[in-house]
XYZ file of C-alpha atoms in Angstrom:
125
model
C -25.127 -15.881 3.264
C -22.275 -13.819 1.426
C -24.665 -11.119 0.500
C -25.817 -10.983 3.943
C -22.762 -10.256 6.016
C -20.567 -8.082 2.915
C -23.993 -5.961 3.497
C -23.529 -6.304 7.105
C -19.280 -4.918 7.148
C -20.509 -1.949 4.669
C -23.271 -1.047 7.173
C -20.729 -0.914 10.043
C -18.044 0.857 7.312
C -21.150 2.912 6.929
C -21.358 3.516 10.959
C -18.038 4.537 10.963
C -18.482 7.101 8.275
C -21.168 8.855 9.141
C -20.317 8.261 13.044
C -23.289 6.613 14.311
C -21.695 4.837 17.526
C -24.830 3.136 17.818
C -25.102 1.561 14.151
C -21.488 0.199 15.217
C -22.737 -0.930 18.905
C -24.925 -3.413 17.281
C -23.164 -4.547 15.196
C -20.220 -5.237 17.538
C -19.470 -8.407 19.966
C -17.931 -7.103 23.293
C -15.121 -7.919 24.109
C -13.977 -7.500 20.417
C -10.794 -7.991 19.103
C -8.903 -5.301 16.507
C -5.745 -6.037 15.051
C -3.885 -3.571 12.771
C -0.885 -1.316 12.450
C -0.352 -0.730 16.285
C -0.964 -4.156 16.986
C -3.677 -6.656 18.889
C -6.470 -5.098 21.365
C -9.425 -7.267 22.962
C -11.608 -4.468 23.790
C -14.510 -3.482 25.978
C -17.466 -1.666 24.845
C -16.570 1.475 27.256
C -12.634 0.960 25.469
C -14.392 0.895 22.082
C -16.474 3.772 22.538
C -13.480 6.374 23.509
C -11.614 4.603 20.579
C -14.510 5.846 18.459
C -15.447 9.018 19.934
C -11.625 9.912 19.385
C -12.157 9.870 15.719
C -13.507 12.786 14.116
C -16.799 12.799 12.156
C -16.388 12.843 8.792
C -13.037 11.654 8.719
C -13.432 8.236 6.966
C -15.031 8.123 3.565
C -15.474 4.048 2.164
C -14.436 4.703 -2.099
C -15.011 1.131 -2.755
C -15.629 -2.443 -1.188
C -14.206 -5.398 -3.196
C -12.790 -9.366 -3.983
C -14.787 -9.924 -1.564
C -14.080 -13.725 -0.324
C -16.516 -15.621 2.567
C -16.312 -19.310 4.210
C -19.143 -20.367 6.858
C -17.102 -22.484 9.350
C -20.436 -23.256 11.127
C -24.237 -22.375 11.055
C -23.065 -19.493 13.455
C -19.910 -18.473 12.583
C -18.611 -16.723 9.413
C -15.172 -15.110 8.374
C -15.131 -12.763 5.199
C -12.482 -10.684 3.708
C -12.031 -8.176 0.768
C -9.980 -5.223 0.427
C -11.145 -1.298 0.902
C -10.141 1.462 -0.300
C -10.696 4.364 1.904
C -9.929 8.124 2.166
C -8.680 9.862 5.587
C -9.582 13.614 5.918
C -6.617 14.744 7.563
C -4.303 12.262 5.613
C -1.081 14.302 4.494
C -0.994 12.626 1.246
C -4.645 12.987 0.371
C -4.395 9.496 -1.853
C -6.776 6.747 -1.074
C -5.304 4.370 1.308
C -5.711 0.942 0.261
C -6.178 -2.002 3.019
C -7.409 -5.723 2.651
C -9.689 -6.455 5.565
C -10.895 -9.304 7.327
C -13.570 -10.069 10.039
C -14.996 -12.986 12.354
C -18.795 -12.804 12.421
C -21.246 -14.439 14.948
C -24.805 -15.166 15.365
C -25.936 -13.931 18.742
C -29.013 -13.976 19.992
C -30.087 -14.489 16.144
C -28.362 -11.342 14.908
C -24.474 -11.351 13.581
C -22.231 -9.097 15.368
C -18.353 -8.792 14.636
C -15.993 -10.519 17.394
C -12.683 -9.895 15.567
C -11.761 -7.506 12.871
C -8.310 -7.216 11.158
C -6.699 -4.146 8.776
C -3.335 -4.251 6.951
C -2.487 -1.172 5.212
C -1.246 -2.240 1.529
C 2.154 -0.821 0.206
C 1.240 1.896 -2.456
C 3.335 0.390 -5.588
């Protein structure tokens, strides 16, 4: 199961990278929740997609994917976490920007999608 879903979180890292709105679609559960550095948002599919299309291509670039830790609550229901590092184009400091990660994934319709997915930006020490 572990293999399955870390695969599944670097497709839609993958998604966001290479903006394919429709890789990330799929792999969504409207209404999702995000939680991060401007706080909580349940939002909508037609919310997510000007959230997204407000980004600029090419902007995010994954550098790695790791401690990756996953529990199964139940047959449909998984939460994983790990920390990324990632690189922002337009990021003053051009240094990779480190964040531990976590999502909420559910089987739908026999596929996983994400319902909830969390980002806290770690201190750089």
């Amino acid at each position: 199961m572990e293999t399955q879903i870390i695969e599944l979180e670097k497709r839609y890292w993958q998604g966001m990278e290479n903006h394919d709105y429709e890789t990330v679609k799929k792999l969504t559960l409207f209404p999702c929740m995000i939680a991060g550095k401007t706080g909580l948002q349940s939002v909508d599919e037609s919310m997510f997609k000007k959230m997204f299309e407000s980004v600029d291509s090419g902007k995010i670039k994954v550098l790695n994917i790791s401690d990756v830790e996953e529990k199964l609550i139940t047959e449909n229901t998984t939460i994983i976490g790990y920390l990324i590092e990632l690189e922002i184009a337009d990021d003053k400091e051009n240094s990779p920007m480190k964040c531990v990660c976590t999502s909420t994934w559910v089987k739908k319709d026999n596929n996983w999608v994400c319902a909830l997915h969390t980002e806290t930006e770690l201190y750089q020490q």
